Every structure is written in structure tokens, then in C-alpha cells.
DNA sequence: CACAAAATTTAACCTAGGCTACATCTTTTA
DNA sequence: TAAAAGATGTAGCCTAGGTTAAATTTTGTG
């Protein structure tokens, strides 16, 4: 016999893994713009030191990444000054923040405690397709109308 | 006024991001051992070329990563021969495969189509805590008893 | 059994994203 | 207002995970 298990076709599986790798490439950018937007909303400005403390990385790492995000057109900053989002950065931040909240609230609705939901949402958010996000929203609405 | 939004405490948020980074460090190892186990189950052996085709990376990348996994005690291989799992690798593969199926089936149960569920599960699986996985299992059981 | 094809290894290179140590600029405060 | 403290930038280093190209080994076939 050949084929004791049911494997996907090779190319199809390669596409799956490729999608995950692509999601990871945009992940850092998404987390940065979301955090920058949150800091500006809560404190009026986003400083590199705040980002470093909240991301749990060194300030040198933040400097490097911010340079890359400037190159990507998401962020603006002048030397020794705080960090701003471009229009593209603001748009991305809005989408990412919305998605983050949906994923987190969805986890709470299915019975995960708030802190764990926050933890898991931070990673899961980057791997949720439009379609899966819509399924999450349906569950959220159902729970609200039942609640 | 100060604090227009509700931010997590800095250290707590740093822990959240740190957990995601740690998950990403183990992610490649998890995907490899799962795939190696699947190939052995379906085809009797796992060749580097199969891994490369199914992961959508070059065979040189597979060689590099397999060397790292040998160093980590998850995989065994002799030059020019196929790839085997150590006992530790087999144990990890079993856990990872189980988790993968739960995530995928859960997505289907909440209304995501099978192909999208497979796509999203490949990324989400690495960010699902024990507690969230248990919530997924509860939903799966509920749907089975309702079905 | 020789030789062509296929698979694997090796080498040299790249980017992202981490780090530490040190230099420089800005802000606070004595 | 000058020195100390704090924030930011710069330099040099590291690992993971990618790539292509060339060398080598194994495998399959006439
Ligand atoms: Mn995130
Ligand atoms: Mn987030
Ligand atoms: Mn995976
Ligand atoms: Mn991920």
C-alpha cells in the first residue's frame, strides 16, 4: 500500500507555509504601528524609550526597526524627537487595532480568561484571515444577542 | 488630562510580546517535526527534498534547519540518508499534530471553510495557550453533541 | 557497469531582528 | 547656567532563516 495518511498536495502545503512566513514578515510592522497609535492616543506622543519598554527589547532594536518602518513609509521621525505615523501608518494601525480587539474579545467569549486572551491574541491576530475574522465577529454578535 | 486610553502596564505588555517572540523561536522546529512525522506515516520516510517541496523553501534551507534540529536533539540523520525523529522529536510531533487538528477543526466548527481553516491553523497553532486550546476543545465537543 | 539524473552537502551571501557598549544630544535640576 | 541624568543614535556583534551556485554522493537505467 502507499499512503497510510492523507497528505495535502505538495504545492498546496507549500502555499500554506508561505502564507505564514509572509504574515511573520509584516508582523513587527503591525505591532509597532498599533503600539505607536496607542501611545499617542493615551499619552500624546510615542517615544522610542516607551516602545522599547513596552515591547521588551532594547532601545537600539527600536531604533533599527523604526528606521525600517520609515523606509516602508509607515512612520516619521526626526533625530532625537518622538515618533509619528504617516497616513499609511495610521490606516494600518486602525485595521490592526480593530482586528486585535476582535480576536481578544472572541477568545473571552468562548471562555478564555481576560489575561490569557490578551496574551494569545497578540500572536494569533497576525494569522487570522478576513474570513476567519468574520467568523469571530459572528460569534461575538451571537454572544451579545444571547447575553 | 492624562490617559485618554487604557494601556496595559509596561512590564505586562513586554511579557506579552516576549511570549510571542518565544513562540516564534520554536515554531520552525514544531512545523518540521510535525511534517517529518506526517511524511514517515504516509510514505515510510522523510527526505530532505520532500520537506523542501512541502515547506516551499530551498533544499539548502532544509539542510541548515535540519542541522539545527539535530543539535536540539529532535532529529537524526546520516549524510545522504533520510531524516528520522528522536524520541523527543516524536513526542513533540504528537503534541503539535494534536494541537494542529484541534485548531483546524475548531475553525471549521465556527463556520470557516476547510481550506481557509487549514491555512490559518498553520499560523495560529503556535500561539494558542493550553487554556485557549481547552476552550477550543469545549466548542468542538459542544458542536459534536449538538450536531 | 557505466553513466546520467537526482538528491544532498557545502560555500558564500542576504535580511530581519535581537544584543551590548559607547557616543552624542536633550532635558532637568542644583 | 553648568553638571547630571535621561533619551537617542551608532558601531559591532550574534542567530535564525532565507537564497543561489557549485561540488559530491547516491540512485536508476541503457
Ligand atoms: Mn501582535
Ligand atoms: Mn496586537
Ligand atoms: Mn505551523
Ligand atoms: Mn506567528
Coordinates of C-alpha atoms (C1' of nucleotides) and ligand atoms in Angstrom, one line a residue:
Chain A
X1 CA 0.0 0.0 0.0
X2 CA 1.1 3.6 -0.4
X3 CA -0.4 6.5 1.5
X4 CA -1.1 5.5 5.1
X5 CA -2.2 9.0 5.8
X6 CA -3.8 11.8 3.9
X7 CA -1.3 14.5 3.0
X8 CA -2.1 17.7 1.2
X9 CA -0.7 18.1 -2.3
X10 CA 2.9 19.3 -2.0
X11 CA 2.4 22.7 -3.7
X12 CA -0.8 23.4 -1.7
X13 CA 1.1 22.8 1.5
X14 CA 4.0 25.0 0.3
X15 CA 1.5 27.8 -0.2
X16 CA 0.2 27.4 3.3
X17 CA 3.6 27.7 4.9
X18 CA 4.4 30.5 2.5
X19 CA 1.4 32.5 3.8
X20 CA 2.6 32.0 7.4
X21 CA 6.1 33.3 6.5
X22 CA 4.6 36.3 4.8
X23 CA 2.4 37.0 7.9
X24 CA 5.5 37.0 10.0
X25 CA 7.3 39.5 7.7
X26 CA 4.6 42.1 8.4
X27 CA 4.1 41.2 12.0
X28 CA 6.6 43.5 13.5
X29 CA 5.4 46.5 11.5
X30 CA 1.9 45.8 12.6
X31 CA 2.7 45.6 16.2
X32 CA 4.8 48.8 16.1
X33 CA 2.2 50.9 14.4
X34 CA -0.5 49.6 16.7
X35 CA 1.6 50.4 19.7
X36 CA 2.6 53.9 18.4
X37 CA -1.0 54.7 17.8
X38 CA -2.0 53.5 21.3
X39 CA 0.8 55.6 22.9
X40 CA -0.1 58.7 21.0
X41 CA -3.8 58.2 22.0
X42 CA -3.0 57.6 25.6
X43 CA 0.0 59.9 26.3
X44 CA 0.0 62.3 23.4
X45 CA 3.3 61.0 21.9
X46 CA 5.3 57.9 21.3
X47 CA 8.9 57.9 22.4
X48 CA 11.4 55.3 21.4
X49 CA 12.1 54.5 25.1
X50 CA 8.4 53.8 25.6
X51 CA 8.3 51.5 22.7
X52 CA 11.4 49.6 23.9
X53 CA 9.9 49.2 27.4
X54 CA 6.6 48.0 26.1
X55 CA 8.0 45.7 23.5
X56 CA 10.5 44.3 25.9
X57 CA 13.5 45.0 23.6
X58 CA 16.5 47.3 23.8
X59 CA 16.2 50.9 22.6
X60 CA 18.8 50.1 19.9
X61 CA 16.5 47.4 18.5
X62 CA 13.7 50.0 18.4
X63 CA 15.9 52.5 16.5
X64 CA 16.7 49.8 13.9
X65 CA 13.2 48.8 13.4
X66 CA 11.9 52.4 13.3
X67 CA 14.4 53.1 10.5
X68 CA 13.0 50.2 8.6
X69 CA 9.4 51.4 9.1
X70 CA 10.4 54.9 7.9
X71 CA 11.7 53.2 4.8
X72 CA 8.4 51.4 4.4
X73 CA 6.5 54.7 4.6
X74 CA 4.7 53.9 7.8
X75 CA 6.4 56.1 10.3
X76 CA 8.1 59.5 10.5
X77 CA 10.6 60.8 13.0
X78 CA 13.3 63.4 13.2
X79 CA 16.5 62.8 15.2
X80 CA 16.0 62.9 19.0
X81 CA 12.3 63.6 18.6
X82 CA 9.3 61.3 19.1
X83 CA 7.7 59.0 16.5
X84 CA 4.7 59.7 14.3
X85 CA 2.6 57.6 12.0
X86 CA 2.2 58.6 8.3
X87 CA -1.2 58.4 6.8
X88 CA -0.5 54.9 5.7
X89 CA 0.7 54.1 9.2
X90 CA -2.5 55.4 10.7
X91 CA -4.6 53.4 8.3
X92 CA -2.7 50.2 9.1
X93 CA -2.9 50.9 12.8
X94 CA -6.6 51.3 12.7
X95 CA -7.1 48.0 10.9
X96 CA -4.6 46.2 13.2
X97 CA -6.2 47.6 16.3
X98 CA -9.7 46.6 15.3
X99 CA -8.5 43.1 14.4
X100 CA -6.7 42.8 17.7
X101 CA -9.8 43.7 19.7
X102 CA -12.0 41.3 17.8
X103 CA -9.6 38.4 18.4
X104 CA -9.2 39.2 22.1
X105 CA -12.9 39.6 22.7
X106 CA -13.7 36.5 20.7
X107 CA -11.4 34.5 23.0
X108 CA -13.1 35.9 26.1
X109 CA -16.5 35.0 24.6
X110 CA -15.5 31.3 24.2
X111 CA -14.4 31.1 27.8
X112 CA -10.7 32.2 27.9
X113 CA -9.9 34.5 30.8
X114 CA -9.0 38.1 30.0
X115 CA -5.3 38.0 30.6
X116 CA -4.8 34.8 28.6
X117 CA -6.9 36.2 25.9
X118 CA -4.7 39.3 25.7
X119 CA -1.6 37.1 25.6
X120 CA -2.8 34.8 22.9
X121 CA -4.4 37.5 20.8
X122 CA -1.1 39.2 20.3
X123 CA 0.2 36.3 18.4
X124 CA -3.0 34.9 16.8
X125 CA -4.0 38.3 15.3
X126 CA -1.4 38.1 12.6
X127 CA -2.6 34.8 11.3
X128 CA -6.4 35.4 11.1
X129 CA -7.7 35.7 7.6
X130 CA -10.6 38.0 6.6
X131 CA -12.9 35.0 6.5
X132 CA -11.9 33.7 10.0
X133 CA -12.2 37.2 11.4
X134 CA -15.7 37.4 10.1
X135 CA -16.5 34.1 11.8
X136 CA -15.1 35.6 15.0
X137 CA -17.4 38.6 14.6
X138 CA -20.4 36.4 14.1
X139 CA -19.7 34.6 17.3
X140 CA -19.3 37.9 19.1
X141 CA -22.6 39.1 17.8
X142 CA -24.3 35.9 18.8
X143 CA -23.0 36.2 22.3
X144 CA -24.1 39.8 22.6
X145 CA -27.6 39.0 21.5
X146 CA -27.8 35.9 23.7
X147 CA -26.1 37.7 26.6
Chain B
X1 CA -5.9 65.2 31.4
X2 CA -3.5 62.2 31.1
X3 CA -4.5 58.8 29.8
X4 CA -7.1 59.1 27.1
X5 CA -6.9 55.3 26.5
X6 CA -6.4 52.3 28.8
X7 CA -2.9 50.9 28.3
X8 CA -1.5 47.8 29.9
X9 CA 1.3 48.3 32.4
X10 CA 4.6 48.5 30.5
X11 CA 6.1 45.4 32.0
X12 CA 2.9 43.3 31.5
X13 CA 2.8 44.3 27.8
X14 CA 6.5 43.5 27.5
X15 CA 5.8 40.0 28.8
X16 CA 3.0 39.6 26.2
X17 CA 5.3 40.5 23.3
X18 CA 8.1 38.3 24.8
X19 CA 5.8 35.3 24.8
X20 CA 5.0 35.8 21.1
X21 CA 8.7 36.1 20.3
X22 CA 9.4 32.9 22.2
X23 CA 6.6 31.1 20.3
X24 CA 8.2 32.1 17.0
X25 CA 11.5 30.7 18.1
X26 CA 10.1 27.2 18.5
X27 CA 7.7 27.5 15.5
X28 CA 10.1 26.2 12.8
X29 CA 11.1 23.2 14.9
X30 CA 7.4 22.4 15.5
X31 CA 6.5 22.6 11.9
X32 CA 9.4 20.4 10.8
X33 CA 8.8 17.6 13.3
X34 CA 5.1 17.5 12.5
X35 CA 5.9 17.4 8.8
X36 CA 8.6 14.7 9.2
X37 CA 6.1 12.6 11.2
X38 CA 3.4 13.0 8.6
X39 CA 5.8 12.1 5.8
X40 CA 7.0 9.0 7.6
X41 CA 3.4 8.0 8.4
X42 CA 2.3 8.5 4.8
X43 CA 5.3 7.5 2.8
X44 CA 7.5 5.5 5.1
X45 CA 10.3 8.0 5.1
X46 CA 11.1 11.8 5.1
X47 CA 13.6 13.0 2.5
X48 CA 15.1 16.5 2.6
X49 CA 13.7 17.1 -0.9
X50 CA 10.2 16.3 0.2
X51 CA 10.5 18.7 3.2
X52 CA 11.8 21.4 0.9
X53 CA 8.9 21.0 -1.6
X54 CA 6.3 20.9 1.1
X55 CA 7.7 23.8 3.1
X56 CA 8.2 25.9 -0.1
X57 CA 11.9 26.6 0.7
X58 CA 15.1 25.5 -1.0
X59 CA 16.7 22.2 -0.1
X60 CA 19.7 24.2 1.3
X61 CA 17.4 25.8 3.8
X62 CA 16.2 22.4 4.9
X63 CA 19.8 21.2 5.3
X64 CA 20.6 24.1 7.5
X65 CA 17.5 23.8 9.7
X66 CA 17.8 20.0 10.0
X67 CA 21.3 20.5 11.3
X68 CA 19.9 22.9 13.9
X69 CA 17.2 20.4 14.9
X70 CA 19.8 17.6 15.2
X71 CA 21.7 19.9 17.6
X72 CA 18.4 20.4 19.5
X73 CA 18.0 16.6 19.9
X74 CA 14.8 16.4 17.9
X75 CA 16.0 14.8 14.7
X76 CA 18.6 12.2 13.5
X77 CA 20.1 11.8 10.0
X78 CA 23.2 10.4 8.4
X79 CA 24.8 12.0 5.4
X80 CA 22.8 11.5 2.2
X81 CA 20.2 9.5 4.1
X82 CA 16.6 10.3 5.1
X83 CA 15.5 12.1 8.2
X84 CA 14.2 10.5 11.4
X85 CA 12.8 11.8 14.7
X86 CA 14.4 11.1 18.0
X87 CA 12.1 10.1 20.9
X88 CA 11.9 13.7 21.9
X89 CA 11.1 14.6 18.3
X90 CA 8.3 12.0 18.2
X91 CA 6.8 13.3 21.4
X92 CA 6.9 16.9 20.2
X93 CA 5.4 15.8 16.9
X94 CA 2.5 14.1 18.6
X95 CA 1.6 17.1 20.7
X96 CA 1.9 19.5 17.8
X97 CA -0.1 17.4 15.4
X98 CA -2.9 17.0 18.0
X99 CA -3.0 20.8 18.6
X100 CA -2.9 21.5 14.9
X101 CA -6.0 19.3 14.3
X102 CA -7.9 20.9 17.2
X103 CA -7.3 24.4 15.9
X104 CA -8.2 23.5 12.3
X105 CA -11.4 21.6 13.3
X106 CA -12.4 24.4 15.7
X107 CA -12.2 26.9 12.9
X108 CA -14.4 24.7 10.7
X109 CA -16.9 24.4 13.5
X110 CA -17.3 28.1 13.8
X111 CA -18.0 28.4 10.1
X112 CA -14.7 28.8 8.4
X113 CA -14.3 26.8 5.2
X114 CA -11.9 23.8 5.2
X115 CA -9.2 25.3 3.1
X116 CA -9.1 28.6 5.0
X117 CA -9.1 26.7 8.2
X118 CA -6.1 24.8 7.1
X119 CA -4.3 28.0 6.1
X120 CA -5.0 29.9 9.3
X121 CA -4.4 26.9 11.6
X122 CA -0.8 26.6 10.4
X123 CA 0.0 30.0 11.9
X124 CA -2.5 30.2 14.8
X125 CA -1.4 26.8 16.3
X126 CA 1.8 28.2 17.6
X127 CA 0.1 31.0 19.6
X128 CA -2.6 29.0 21.3
X129 CA -2.1 28.5 25.1
X130 CA -3.2 25.4 26.9
X131 CA -6.2 27.3 28.2
X132 CA -7.3 28.6 24.8
X133 CA -6.8 25.1 23.4
X134 CA -9.1 23.8 26.1
X135 CA -11.7 26.4 25.1
X136 CA -11.5 25.2 21.5
X137 CA -12.0 21.6 22.6
X138 CA -15.1 22.6 24.6
X139 CA -16.5 24.2 21.5
X140 CA -15.7 21.1 19.4
X141 CA -17.4 18.8 21.9
X142 CA -20.4 21.1 22.1
X143 CA -20.8 21.0 18.3
X144 CA -20.5 17.3 18.2
X145 CA -23.2 16.7 20.8
X146 CA -25.4 19.3 19.1
X147 CA -24.6 18.0 15.5
Chain C
dC1 C1' 28.6 -1.5 -15.2
dA2 C1' 29.0 2.9 -16.7
dC3 C1' 26.9 7.0 -16.9
dA4 C1' 23.1 10.3 -16.4
dA5 C1' 19.9 12.0 -13.3
dA6 C1' 18.5 13.1 -8.8
dA7 C1' 19.5 14.2 -4.1
dT8 C1' 22.4 16.1 -0.7
dT9 C1' 26.1 18.9 1.0
dT10 C1' 28.8 22.9 1.1
dA11 C1' 30.1 27.7 0.5
dA12 C1' 29.1 32.4 0.1
dC13 C1' 25.8 35.6 0.6
dC14 C1' 21.4 38.4 2.4
dT15 C1' 17.8 40.5 5.7
dA16 C1' 15.3 40.8 10.0
dG17 C1' 15.6 41.3 14.5
dG18 C1' 17.9 40.7 18.6
dC19 C1' 22.0 42.2 21.8
dT20 C1' 25.9 45.4 24.4
dA21 C1' 28.8 49.2 24.7
dC22 C1' 29.8 53.7 23.9
dA23 C1' 29.0 58.4 21.8
dT24 C1' 26.1 62.2 21.5
dC25 C1' 22.2 65.1 22.1
dT26 C1' 18.3 66.9 25.2
dT27 C1' 16.2 67.8 29.4
dT28 C1' 16.2 68.5 34.3
dT29 C1' 17.8 70.4 38.3
dA30 C1' 21.0 72.1 41.7
Chain D
dT1 C1' 23.8 78.1 33.7
dA2 C1' 26.6 74.0 34.2
dA3 C1' 26.6 69.4 35.5
dA4 C1' 23.9 65.2 35.9
dA5 C1' 20.5 62.4 34.2
dG6 C1' 17.9 60.7 30.6
dA7 C1' 17.0 59.7 25.8
dT8 C1' 18.6 58.7 21.3
dG9 C1' 22.0 57.3 17.9
dT10 C1' 25.9 54.5 16.3
dA11 C1' 29.0 50.6 15.9
dG12 C1' 29.9 46.0 16.0
dC13 C1' 28.3 41.6 17.1
dC14 C1' 25.0 37.4 17.0
dT15 C1' 21.4 33.8 15.4
dA16 C1' 17.6 32.3 12.5
dG17 C1' 16.1 31.5 8.3
dG18 C1' 16.2 32.6 3.7
dT19 C1' 18.8 32.5 -1.2
dT20 C1' 21.9 30.7 -5.4
dA21 C1' 25.6 28.1 -7.3
dA22 C1' 28.9 24.5 -7.3
dA23 C1' 30.7 20.0 -5.6
dT24 C1' 29.7 15.4 -4.2
dT25 C1' 27.2 11.3 -3.4
dT26 C1' 23.6 8.1 -4.4
dT27 C1' 20.3 6.1 -7.4
dG28 C1' 18.3 4.5 -11.6
dT29 C1' 18.8 2.9 -16.3
dG30 C1' 20.5 1.5 -21.0
Ligands
LIG1 MN1 0.8 41.0 17.6
LIG2 MN1 -1.6 43.5 18.7
LIG3 MN1 2.6 25.8 11.9
LIG4 MN1 3.2 33.8 14.4

